[in-house]
XYZ file of C-alpha atoms in Angstrom:
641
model
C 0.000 0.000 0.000
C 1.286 3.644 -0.655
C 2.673 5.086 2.521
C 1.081 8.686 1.121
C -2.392 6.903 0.878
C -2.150 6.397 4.717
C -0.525 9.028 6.094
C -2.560 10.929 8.663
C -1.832 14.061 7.593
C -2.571 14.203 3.710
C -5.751 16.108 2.814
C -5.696 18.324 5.808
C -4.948 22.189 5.843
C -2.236 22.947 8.761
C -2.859 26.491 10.148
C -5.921 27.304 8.468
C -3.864 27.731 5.087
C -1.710 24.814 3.843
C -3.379 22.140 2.333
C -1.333 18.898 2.101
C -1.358 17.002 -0.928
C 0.997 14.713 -0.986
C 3.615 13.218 0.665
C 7.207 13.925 -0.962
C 9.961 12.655 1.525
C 10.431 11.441 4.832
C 13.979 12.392 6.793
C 15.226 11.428 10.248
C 13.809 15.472 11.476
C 10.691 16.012 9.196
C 8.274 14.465 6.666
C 8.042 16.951 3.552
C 5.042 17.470 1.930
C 3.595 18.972 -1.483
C 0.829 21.822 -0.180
C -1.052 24.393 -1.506
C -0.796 27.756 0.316
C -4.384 29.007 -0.077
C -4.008 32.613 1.344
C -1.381 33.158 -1.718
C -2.325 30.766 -4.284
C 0.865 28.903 -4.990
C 2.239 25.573 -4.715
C 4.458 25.203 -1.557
C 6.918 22.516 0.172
C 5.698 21.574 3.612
C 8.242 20.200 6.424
C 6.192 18.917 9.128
C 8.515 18.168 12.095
C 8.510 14.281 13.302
C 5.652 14.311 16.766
C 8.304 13.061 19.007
C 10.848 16.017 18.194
C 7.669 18.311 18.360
C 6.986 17.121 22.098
C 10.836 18.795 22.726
C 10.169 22.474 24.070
C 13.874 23.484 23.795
C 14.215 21.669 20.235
C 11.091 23.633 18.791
C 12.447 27.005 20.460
C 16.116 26.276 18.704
C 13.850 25.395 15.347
C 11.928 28.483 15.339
C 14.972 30.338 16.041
C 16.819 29.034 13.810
C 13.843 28.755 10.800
C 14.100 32.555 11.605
C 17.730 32.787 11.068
C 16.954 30.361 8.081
C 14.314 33.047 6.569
C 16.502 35.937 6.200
C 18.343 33.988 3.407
C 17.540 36.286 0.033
C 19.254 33.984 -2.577
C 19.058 32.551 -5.983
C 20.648 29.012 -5.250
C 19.249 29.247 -1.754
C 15.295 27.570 -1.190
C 13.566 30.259 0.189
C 11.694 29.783 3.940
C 8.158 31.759 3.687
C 6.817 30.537 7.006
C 6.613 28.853 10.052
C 3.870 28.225 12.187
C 2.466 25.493 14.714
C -0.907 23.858 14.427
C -1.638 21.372 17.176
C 0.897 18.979 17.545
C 2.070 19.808 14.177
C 5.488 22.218 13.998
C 6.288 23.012 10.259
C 7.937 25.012 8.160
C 6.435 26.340 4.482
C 9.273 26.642 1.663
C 9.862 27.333 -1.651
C 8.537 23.900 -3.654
C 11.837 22.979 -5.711
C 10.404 20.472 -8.699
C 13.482 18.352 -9.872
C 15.783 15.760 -7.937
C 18.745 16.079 -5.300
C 21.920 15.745 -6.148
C 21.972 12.311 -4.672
C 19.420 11.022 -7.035
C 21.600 12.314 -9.817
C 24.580 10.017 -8.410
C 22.856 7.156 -7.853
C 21.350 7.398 -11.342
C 25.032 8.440 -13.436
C 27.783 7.059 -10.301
C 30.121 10.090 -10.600
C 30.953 13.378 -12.770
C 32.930 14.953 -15.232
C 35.295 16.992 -13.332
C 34.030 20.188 -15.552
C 30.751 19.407 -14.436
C 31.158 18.687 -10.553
C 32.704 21.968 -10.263
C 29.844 23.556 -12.069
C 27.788 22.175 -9.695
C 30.241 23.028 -7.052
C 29.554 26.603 -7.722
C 26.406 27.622 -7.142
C 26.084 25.347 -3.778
C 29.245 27.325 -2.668
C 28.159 30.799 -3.648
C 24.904 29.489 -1.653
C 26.838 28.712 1.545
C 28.922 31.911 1.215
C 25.906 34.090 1.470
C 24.940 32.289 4.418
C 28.669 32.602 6.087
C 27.911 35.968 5.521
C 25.227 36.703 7.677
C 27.417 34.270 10.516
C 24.567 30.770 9.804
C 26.248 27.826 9.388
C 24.513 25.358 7.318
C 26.151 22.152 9.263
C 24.674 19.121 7.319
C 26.094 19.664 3.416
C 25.621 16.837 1.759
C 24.107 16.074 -1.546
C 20.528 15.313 -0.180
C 20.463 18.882 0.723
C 21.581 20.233 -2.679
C 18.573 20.070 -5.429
C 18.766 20.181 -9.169
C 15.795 21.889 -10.647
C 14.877 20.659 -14.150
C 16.416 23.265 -15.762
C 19.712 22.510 -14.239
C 19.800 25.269 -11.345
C 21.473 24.574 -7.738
C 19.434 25.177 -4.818
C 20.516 24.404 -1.287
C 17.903 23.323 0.650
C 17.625 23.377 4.690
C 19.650 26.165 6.270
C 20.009 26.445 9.833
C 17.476 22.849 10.621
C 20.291 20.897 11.247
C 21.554 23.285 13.894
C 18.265 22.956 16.043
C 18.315 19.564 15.812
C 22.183 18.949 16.577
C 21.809 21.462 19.930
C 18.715 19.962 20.746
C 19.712 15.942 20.535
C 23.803 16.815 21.967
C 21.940 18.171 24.763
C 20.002 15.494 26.029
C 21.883 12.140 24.422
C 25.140 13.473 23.150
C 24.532 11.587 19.858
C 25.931 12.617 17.026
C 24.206 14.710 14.968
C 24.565 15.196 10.876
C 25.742 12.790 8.404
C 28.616 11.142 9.453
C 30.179 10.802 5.818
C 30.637 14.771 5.742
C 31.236 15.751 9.321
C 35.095 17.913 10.113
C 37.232 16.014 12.966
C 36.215 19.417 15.136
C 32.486 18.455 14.776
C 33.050 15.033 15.498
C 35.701 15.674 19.077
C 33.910 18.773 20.233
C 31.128 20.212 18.396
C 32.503 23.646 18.488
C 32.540 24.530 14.312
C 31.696 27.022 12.631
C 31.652 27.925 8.427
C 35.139 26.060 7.834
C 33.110 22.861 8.925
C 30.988 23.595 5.880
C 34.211 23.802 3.703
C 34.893 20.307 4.932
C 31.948 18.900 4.000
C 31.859 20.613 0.643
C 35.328 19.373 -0.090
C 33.682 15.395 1.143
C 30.946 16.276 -1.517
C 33.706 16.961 -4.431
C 35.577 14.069 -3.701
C 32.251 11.635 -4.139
C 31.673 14.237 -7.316
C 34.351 13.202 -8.751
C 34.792 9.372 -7.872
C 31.220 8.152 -7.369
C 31.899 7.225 -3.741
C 32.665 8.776 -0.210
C 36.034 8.787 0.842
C 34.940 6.620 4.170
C 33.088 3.410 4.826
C 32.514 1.212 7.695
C 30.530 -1.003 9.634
C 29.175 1.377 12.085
C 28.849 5.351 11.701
C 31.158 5.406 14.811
C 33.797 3.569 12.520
C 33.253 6.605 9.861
C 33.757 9.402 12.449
C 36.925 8.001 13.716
C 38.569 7.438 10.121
C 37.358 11.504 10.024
C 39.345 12.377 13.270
C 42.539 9.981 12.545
C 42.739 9.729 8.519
C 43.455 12.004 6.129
C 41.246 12.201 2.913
C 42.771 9.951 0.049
C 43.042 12.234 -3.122
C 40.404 11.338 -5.597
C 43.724 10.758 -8.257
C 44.548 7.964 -5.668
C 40.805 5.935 -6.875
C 41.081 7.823 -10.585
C 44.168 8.382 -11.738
C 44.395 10.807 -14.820
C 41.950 13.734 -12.898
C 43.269 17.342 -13.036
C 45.681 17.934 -10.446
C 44.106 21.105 -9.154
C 40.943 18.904 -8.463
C 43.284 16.904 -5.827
C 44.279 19.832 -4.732
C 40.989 21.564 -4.031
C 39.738 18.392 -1.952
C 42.421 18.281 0.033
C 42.714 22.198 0.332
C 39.670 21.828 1.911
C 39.351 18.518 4.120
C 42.973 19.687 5.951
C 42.074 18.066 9.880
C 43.218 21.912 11.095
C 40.503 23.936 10.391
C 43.032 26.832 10.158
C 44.314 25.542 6.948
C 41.385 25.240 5.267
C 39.795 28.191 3.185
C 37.917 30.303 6.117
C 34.542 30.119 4.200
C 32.987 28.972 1.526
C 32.725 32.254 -0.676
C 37.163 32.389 -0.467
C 36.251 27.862 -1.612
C 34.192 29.208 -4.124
C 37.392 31.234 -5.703
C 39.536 28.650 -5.742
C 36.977 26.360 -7.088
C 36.233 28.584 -9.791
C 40.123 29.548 -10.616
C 40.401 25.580 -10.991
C 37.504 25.687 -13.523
C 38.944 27.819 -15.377
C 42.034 25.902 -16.047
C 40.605 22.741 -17.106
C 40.613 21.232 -20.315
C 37.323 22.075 -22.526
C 37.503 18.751 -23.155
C 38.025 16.732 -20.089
C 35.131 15.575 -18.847
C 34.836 13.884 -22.301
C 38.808 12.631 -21.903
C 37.630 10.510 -18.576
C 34.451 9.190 -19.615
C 36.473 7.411 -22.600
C 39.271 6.183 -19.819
C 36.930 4.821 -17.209
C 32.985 4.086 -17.723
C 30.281 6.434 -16.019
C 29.823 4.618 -12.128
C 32.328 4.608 -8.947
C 35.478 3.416 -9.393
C 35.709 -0.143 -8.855
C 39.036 -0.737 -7.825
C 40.639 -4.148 -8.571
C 42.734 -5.970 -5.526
C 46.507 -4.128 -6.400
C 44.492 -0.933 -5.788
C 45.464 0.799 -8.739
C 43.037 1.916 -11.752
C 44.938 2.044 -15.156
C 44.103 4.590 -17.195
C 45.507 6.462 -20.570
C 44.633 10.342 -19.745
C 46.029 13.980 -21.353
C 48.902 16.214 -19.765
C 47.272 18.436 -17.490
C 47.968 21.682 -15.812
C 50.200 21.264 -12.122
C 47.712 21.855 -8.993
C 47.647 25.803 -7.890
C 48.503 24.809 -4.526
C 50.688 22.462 -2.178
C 48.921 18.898 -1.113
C 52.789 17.002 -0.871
C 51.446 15.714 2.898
C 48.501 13.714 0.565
C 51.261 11.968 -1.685
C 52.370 8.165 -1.340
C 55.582 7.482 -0.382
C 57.990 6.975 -3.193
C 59.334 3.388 -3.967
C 62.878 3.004 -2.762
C 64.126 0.576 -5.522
C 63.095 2.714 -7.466
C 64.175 6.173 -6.673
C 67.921 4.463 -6.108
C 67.502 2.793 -9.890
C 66.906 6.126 -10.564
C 69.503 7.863 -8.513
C 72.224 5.945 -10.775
C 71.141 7.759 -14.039
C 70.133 11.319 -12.938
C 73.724 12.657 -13.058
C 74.468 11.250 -16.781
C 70.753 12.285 -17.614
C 71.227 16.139 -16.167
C 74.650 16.814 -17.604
C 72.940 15.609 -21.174
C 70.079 17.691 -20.614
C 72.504 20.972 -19.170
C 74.309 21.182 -22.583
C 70.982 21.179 -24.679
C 69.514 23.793 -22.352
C 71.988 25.501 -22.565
C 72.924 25.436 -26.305
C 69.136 26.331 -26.831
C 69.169 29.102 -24.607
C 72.179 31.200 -26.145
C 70.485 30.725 -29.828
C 67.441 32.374 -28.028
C 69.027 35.079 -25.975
C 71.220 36.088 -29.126
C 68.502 36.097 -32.065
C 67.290 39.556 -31.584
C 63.669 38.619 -33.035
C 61.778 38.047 -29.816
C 59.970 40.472 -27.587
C 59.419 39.085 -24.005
C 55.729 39.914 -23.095
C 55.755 41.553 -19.102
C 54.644 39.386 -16.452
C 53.073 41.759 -14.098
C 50.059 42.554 -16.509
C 47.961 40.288 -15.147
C 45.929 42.643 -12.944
C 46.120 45.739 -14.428
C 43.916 47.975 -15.877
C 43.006 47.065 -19.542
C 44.205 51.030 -20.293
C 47.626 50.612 -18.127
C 48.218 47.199 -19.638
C 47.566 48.139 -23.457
C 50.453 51.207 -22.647
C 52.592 48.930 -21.039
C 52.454 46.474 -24.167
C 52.825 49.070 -26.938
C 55.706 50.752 -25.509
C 57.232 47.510 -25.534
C 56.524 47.360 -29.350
C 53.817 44.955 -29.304
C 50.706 45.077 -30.719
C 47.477 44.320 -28.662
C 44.032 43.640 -29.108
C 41.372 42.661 -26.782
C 39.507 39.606 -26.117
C 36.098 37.964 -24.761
C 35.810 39.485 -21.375
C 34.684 37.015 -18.824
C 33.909 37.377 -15.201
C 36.284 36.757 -12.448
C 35.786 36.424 -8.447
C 39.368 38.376 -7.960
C 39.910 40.484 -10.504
C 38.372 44.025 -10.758
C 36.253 44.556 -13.727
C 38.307 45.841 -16.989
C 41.599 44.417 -15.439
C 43.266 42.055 -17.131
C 42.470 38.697 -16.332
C 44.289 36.935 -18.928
C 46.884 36.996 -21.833
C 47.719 35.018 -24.869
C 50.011 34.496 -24.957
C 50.860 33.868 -21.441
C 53.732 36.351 -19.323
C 56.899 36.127 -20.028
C 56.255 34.008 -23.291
C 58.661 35.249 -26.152
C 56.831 36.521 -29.401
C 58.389 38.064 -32.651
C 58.536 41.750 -31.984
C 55.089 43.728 -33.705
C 53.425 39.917 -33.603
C 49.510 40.394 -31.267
C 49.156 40.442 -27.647
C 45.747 39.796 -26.958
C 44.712 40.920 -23.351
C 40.782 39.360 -22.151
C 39.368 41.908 -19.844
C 37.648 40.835 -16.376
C 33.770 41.379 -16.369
C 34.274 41.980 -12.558
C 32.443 39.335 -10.055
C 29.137 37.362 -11.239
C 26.012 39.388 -11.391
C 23.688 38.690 -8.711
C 20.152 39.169 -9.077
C 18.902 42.054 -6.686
C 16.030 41.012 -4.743
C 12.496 42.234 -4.217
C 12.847 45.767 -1.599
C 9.200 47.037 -1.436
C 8.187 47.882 1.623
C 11.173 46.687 3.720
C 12.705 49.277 6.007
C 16.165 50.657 4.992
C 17.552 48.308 7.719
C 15.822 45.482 6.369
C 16.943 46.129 2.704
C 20.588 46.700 3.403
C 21.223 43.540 5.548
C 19.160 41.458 2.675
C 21.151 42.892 -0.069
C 24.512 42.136 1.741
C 22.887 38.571 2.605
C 22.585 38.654 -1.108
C 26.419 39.375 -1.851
C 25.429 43.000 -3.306
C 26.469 46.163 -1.960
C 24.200 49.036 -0.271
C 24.482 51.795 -2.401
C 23.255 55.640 -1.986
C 20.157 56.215 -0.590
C 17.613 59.107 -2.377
C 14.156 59.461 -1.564
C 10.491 60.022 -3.668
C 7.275 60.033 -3.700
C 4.899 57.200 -3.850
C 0.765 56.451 -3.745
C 1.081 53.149 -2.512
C 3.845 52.972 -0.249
C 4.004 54.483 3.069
C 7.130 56.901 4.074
C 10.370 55.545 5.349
C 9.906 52.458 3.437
C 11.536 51.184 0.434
C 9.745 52.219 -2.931
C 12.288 50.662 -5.624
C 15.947 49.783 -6.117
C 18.006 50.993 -9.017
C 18.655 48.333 -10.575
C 15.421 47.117 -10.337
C 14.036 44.377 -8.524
C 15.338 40.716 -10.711
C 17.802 42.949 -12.541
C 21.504 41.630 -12.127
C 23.846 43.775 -10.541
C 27.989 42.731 -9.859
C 28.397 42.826 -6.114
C 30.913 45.651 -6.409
C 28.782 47.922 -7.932
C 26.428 49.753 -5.339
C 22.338 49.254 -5.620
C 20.793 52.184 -4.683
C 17.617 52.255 -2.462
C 14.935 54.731 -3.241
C 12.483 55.211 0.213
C 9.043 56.934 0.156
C 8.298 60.013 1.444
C 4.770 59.401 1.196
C 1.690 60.705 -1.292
C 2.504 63.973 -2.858
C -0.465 66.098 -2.004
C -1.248 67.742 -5.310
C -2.095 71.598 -5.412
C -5.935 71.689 -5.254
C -6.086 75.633 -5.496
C -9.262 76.682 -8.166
C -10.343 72.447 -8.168
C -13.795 71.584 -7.998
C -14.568 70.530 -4.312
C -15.851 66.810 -5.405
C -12.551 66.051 -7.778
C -10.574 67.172 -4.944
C -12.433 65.064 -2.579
C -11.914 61.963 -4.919
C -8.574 62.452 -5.619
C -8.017 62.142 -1.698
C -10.076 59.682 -1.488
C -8.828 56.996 -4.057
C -5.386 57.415 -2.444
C -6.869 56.491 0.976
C -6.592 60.139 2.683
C -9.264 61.462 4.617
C -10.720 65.017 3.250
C -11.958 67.582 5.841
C -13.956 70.332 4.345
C -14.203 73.618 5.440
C -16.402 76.472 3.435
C -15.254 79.976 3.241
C -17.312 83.327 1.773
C -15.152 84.926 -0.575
C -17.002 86.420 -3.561
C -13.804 87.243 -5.106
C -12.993 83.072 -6.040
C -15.380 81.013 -8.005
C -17.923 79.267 -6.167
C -17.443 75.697 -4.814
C -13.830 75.887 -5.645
C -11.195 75.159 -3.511
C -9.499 78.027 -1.752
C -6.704 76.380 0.209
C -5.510 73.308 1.631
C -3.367 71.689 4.786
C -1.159 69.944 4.627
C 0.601 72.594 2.053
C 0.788 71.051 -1.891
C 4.085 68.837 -2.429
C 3.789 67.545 1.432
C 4.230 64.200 1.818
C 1.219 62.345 3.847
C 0.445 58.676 4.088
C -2.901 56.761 4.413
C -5.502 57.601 6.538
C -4.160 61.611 7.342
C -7.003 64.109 7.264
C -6.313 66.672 4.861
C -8.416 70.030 4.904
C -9.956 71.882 2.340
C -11.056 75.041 2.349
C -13.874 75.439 -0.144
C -15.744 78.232 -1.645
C -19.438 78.161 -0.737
C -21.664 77.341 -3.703
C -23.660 80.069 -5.883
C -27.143 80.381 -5.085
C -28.665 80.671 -0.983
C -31.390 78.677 0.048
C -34.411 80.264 1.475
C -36.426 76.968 2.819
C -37.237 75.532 -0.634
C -34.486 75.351 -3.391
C -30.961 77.054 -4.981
C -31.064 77.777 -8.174
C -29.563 75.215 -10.784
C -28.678 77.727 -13.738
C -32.072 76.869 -15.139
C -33.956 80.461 -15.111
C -36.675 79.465 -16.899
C -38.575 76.762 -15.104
C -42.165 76.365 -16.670
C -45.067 77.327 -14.517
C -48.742 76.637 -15.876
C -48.831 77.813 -19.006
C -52.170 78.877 -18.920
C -52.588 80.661 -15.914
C -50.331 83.690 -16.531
C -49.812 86.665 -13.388
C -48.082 89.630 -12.898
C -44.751 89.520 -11.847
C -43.910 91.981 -8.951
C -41.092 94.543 -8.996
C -39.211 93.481 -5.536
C -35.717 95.380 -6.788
C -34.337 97.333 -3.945
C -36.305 94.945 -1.302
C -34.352 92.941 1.499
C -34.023 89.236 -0.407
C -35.964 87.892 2.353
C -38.665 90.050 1.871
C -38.582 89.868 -1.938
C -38.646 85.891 -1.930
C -41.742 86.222 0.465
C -43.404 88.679 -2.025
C -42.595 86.964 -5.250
C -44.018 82.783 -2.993
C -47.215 85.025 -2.239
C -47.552 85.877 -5.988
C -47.547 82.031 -6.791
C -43.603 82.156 -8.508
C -40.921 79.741 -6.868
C -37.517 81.691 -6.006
C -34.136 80.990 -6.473
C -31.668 83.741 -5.198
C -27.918 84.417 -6.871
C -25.189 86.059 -4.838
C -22.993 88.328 -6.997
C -22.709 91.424 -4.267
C -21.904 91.317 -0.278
C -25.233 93.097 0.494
C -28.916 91.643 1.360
C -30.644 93.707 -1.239
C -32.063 92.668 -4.575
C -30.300 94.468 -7.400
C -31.917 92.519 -10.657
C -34.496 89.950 -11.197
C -35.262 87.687 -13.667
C -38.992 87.654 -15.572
C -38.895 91.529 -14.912
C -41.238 93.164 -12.552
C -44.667 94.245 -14.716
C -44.380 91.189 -16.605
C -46.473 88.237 -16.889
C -45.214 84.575 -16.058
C -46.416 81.080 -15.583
C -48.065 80.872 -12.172
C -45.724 78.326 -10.046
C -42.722 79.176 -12.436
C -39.201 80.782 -11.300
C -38.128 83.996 -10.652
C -34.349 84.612 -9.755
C -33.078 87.349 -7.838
C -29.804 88.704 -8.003
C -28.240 90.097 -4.332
């Protein structure tokens, strides 16, 4: 029967909000689940912690601290943490649903990888844990169940900061072990004191099963794996495949050095040495040692040596002479009796060779300290020494500024014919990171995410915005999922709120909606002044150009409207309201009567009234039928004041 069809918790919504679908994985902490997130609409990963783990008061305050810590990660190769909640018995966290595999399915499928593409994998899980080392979180359980590979053949590292809860919360009370023993540093293992350089370790574990299809440990017990940690060194991955790149041996044991002090410090300074040995490998290696040895782990027949036929390849970039096997003694004294004889041969050819060279006079020696440079210093530097130089494909570099030289063809202190082409390649800088989504953080919140990020704060201007409120972040220049090198600043543009427009001479209800829509509250006030169109707006507080957010009260001062109402109507701008046609009266002459008394007059008569304001005084100045005319009983007059 399928262990989804009976779990408990399939088909029910956790918090009022996650729906569980399905069940994906099960792990020694949690059971992860596919959900729906029905407040936002999207698909979600679930990680429901095991009941008994749940029970633990101290291990769920470590988780939610840590799911915390865990949730300030902003990064692309990083699966995001949107929530964490508790419902019941049920402590879980909601993540960013990766669809694809982990990196273990991919070796247990293929066995091992080129060594091109480990280290492209290698990579992004680095640049990952670098952005975490830089906020001081500690990932602790690398491995390549934690890495994922998303169908499109992205890196995302998956559970930051969960394996630190559980390791403080199961030391405490059992001192058991805690992580997976294949990938845990000596200091983890004797102490439990660690901190990023035990990622480094386990990253450099990871390469070497990259590259060779199996862990550089086994044993009958995971006790018998944590010793060989503490009291072995790693074996070189050349010592189960001979023919790999020597910088590749050199990286792994770079980085799996028993004193932490001797390994890189984190994993971004890993990630440049893993990337400088990228870039010297072969185009074509990873094709060169799937022809020498079939795709699987090494088998390794009884003599413990693999035979292979493999190309020269360039020396390692650093030392690793502690990793090397001891040299055969018949040997090196079979040797030792032909080195002189061989030398002294060698010594005269050397020799001969080099005094045809020095004395030719048609070779220019190409200066070894351009590496570095500026492209603009560098180009100088060459001409004046009579070459001619062009430029290549730039290409980005973790150590060299952008448009300094990262490379030359050919190399320094090669000897070409004087006049022949230098060509210097130009450093794109550091890889572009993608800036992250800013609205609405505070400027605290957006600097520490874009240094979480790798970026760099940049200047900080301010402007105006309708839906954000002041103090908070309205955009980023870049732009939000723009790239941006980490050396170059991103900007940060706060709000200072809605721009309160100038409403002078507006129309009192389009100034009322324009507050409105915007969420402001409009207070209005009505003024007299016969000078300003009626109904208009006279004035306004907060001043135009002020900067207010939701919900203020803003007051308008408004002209009051044209016409005064005397206990039956204003007028509309209609003067000539049909009475009975029929029944036609006089009209009375009320100019030069109070308005009140005129109105009274003119309702006696049978007309309706409507009054117009054009003067300060109370006295009617004009009316409109005339008086001694005839109108339409029940019709209307209009008086002007």
């Amino acid at each position: 029967m399928d262990a989804t069809a009976v779990d408990p918790l399939v088909g029910q919504v956790l918090d009022g909000r996650y729906r569980i679908d399905s069940r994906i994985a099960r792990g020694g902490m949690a059971t992860v689940y596919l959900s729906h997130d029905l407040k936002l609409d999207r698909t979600v990963a679930l990680k429901v912690m095991h009941p008994n783990l749940a029970q633990d008061e101290d291990f769920v305050r470590r988780f939610i601290h840590e799911a915390k810590s865990a949730a300030a990660l902003s990064h692309p190769n990083i699966v995001a943490v949107y929530d964490q909640g508790t419902d019941g018995p049920n402590v879980f966290l909601a993540m960013e649903y990766v669809p694809g595999r982990t990196l273990r399915d991919v070796l247990n499928q293929r066995g091992r990888l080129g060594p091109r593409e480990a280290l492209g994998i290698m990579q992004p899980m680095l640049a990952a844990l670098a952005a975490a080392h830089r906020i001081g979180l500690v990932h602790r359980d690398v491995k390549p169940e934690n890495v994922l590979v998303m169908e499109d053949g992205r890196i995302k590292v998956a559970d930051f900061g969960l394996a630190r809860a559980e390791s403080a919360s199961k030391q405490t009370k059992t001192g058991v072990l805690i992580g997976t023993v294949g990938y845990l540093a000596p200091e983890q293992v004797l102490s439990g004191n660690l901190d990023a350089r035990a990622d480094v370790y386990a990253a450099g574990i990871m390469l070497f099963e990259l590259l060779t299809g199996r862990q550089p440990y086994d044993g009958e017990s995971p006790l018998t794996v944590a010793y060989k940690h503490v009291n072995e060194i790693v074996p070189l991955p050349s010592s189960w495949l001979p023919g790999l790149p020597a910088q590749l041996d050199a990286l792994v044991a770079t980085a799996t050095s028993h004193d932490p002090a001797r390994r890189p410090p984190d994993a971004g300074n890993f990630l440049a040495a893993v990337t400088d040995a990228y870039r010297l490998l072969p185009p074509d290696i990873d094709q060169v040692m799937a022809r020498a040895v079939p795709p699987g782990p090494v088998q390794v027949p009884r003599n413990g040596t693999v035979m292979i036929q493999h190309a020269e390849l360039p020396p390692a970039p650093t030392e690793y002479a502690e990793r090397q096997a001891p040299v055969d003694r018949m040997g090196a004294l079979f040797t030792s009796r032909y080195l002189l004889a061989f030398l002294g041969v060698l010594a005269i050819v050397i020799i001969g060779w080099a005094v045809w060279y020095q004395t030719s006079g048609q070779y220019d020696t190409i200066p070894k300290n351009v590496i570095g440079m500026s492209m603009t210093d560098a180009k100088a530097k060459l001409e004046a020494a009579g070459l001619s130089v062009k430029t290549g494909k730039a290409a980005y570099d973790t150590k060299v500024p952008k448009d300094h030289v990262l490379r030359v063809s050919p190399e320094p202190g090669s000897r070409i014919k004087a006049g022949d082409i230098v060509t210097l390649y130009p450093s794109k800088g550091r890889f572009p990171i993608e800036v992250p989504v800013l609205t609405g953080k505070t400027l605290d919140e957006a600097k520490a995410e874009l240094q979480s990020t790798g970026l760099t704060p940049g200047a900080v201007e301010r402007d105006f915005s309708d839906t954000v409120a002041p103090d908070l972040v309205v955009r980023t220049e870049p732009g939000a999922h723009d790239k941006q090198q980490p050396e170059e600043p991103v900007t940060i543009v706060l709000s200072n709120g809605i721009k309160l427009a100038d409403f002078t001479g507006w129309k009192r209800e389009d100034a009322e909606n324009w507050l409105r829509q915007r969420g402001l509250n409009p207070q209005v006030q009505e003024q007299d002044d016969r000078s300003k169109d009626p109904n208009t707006v006279l004035s306004q507080s907060p001043a135009p150009g002020t900067g207010v957010k939701a919900g203020d009260a803003i007051t308008l001062q408004v002209n009051k409207k044209d016409c005064v109402i005397f206990g039956f109507f204003c007028d509309d701008g209609n003067d000539n309201q049909q009475g009975n046609p029929n029944d036609l009266v006089p009209v009375p002459d009320v100019r030069g009567q109070p308005v009140h008394d005129a109105a009274q007059a003119l309702q006696a008569a049978g007309f309706k009234v409507a009054v117009k304001r054009r003067t300060n005084g109370d006295t009617v100045v004009n009316q409109s039928p005339a008086g001694g005319q005839q109108a339409p009983r029940g019709s209307r007059i209009v008086l002007v004041r």
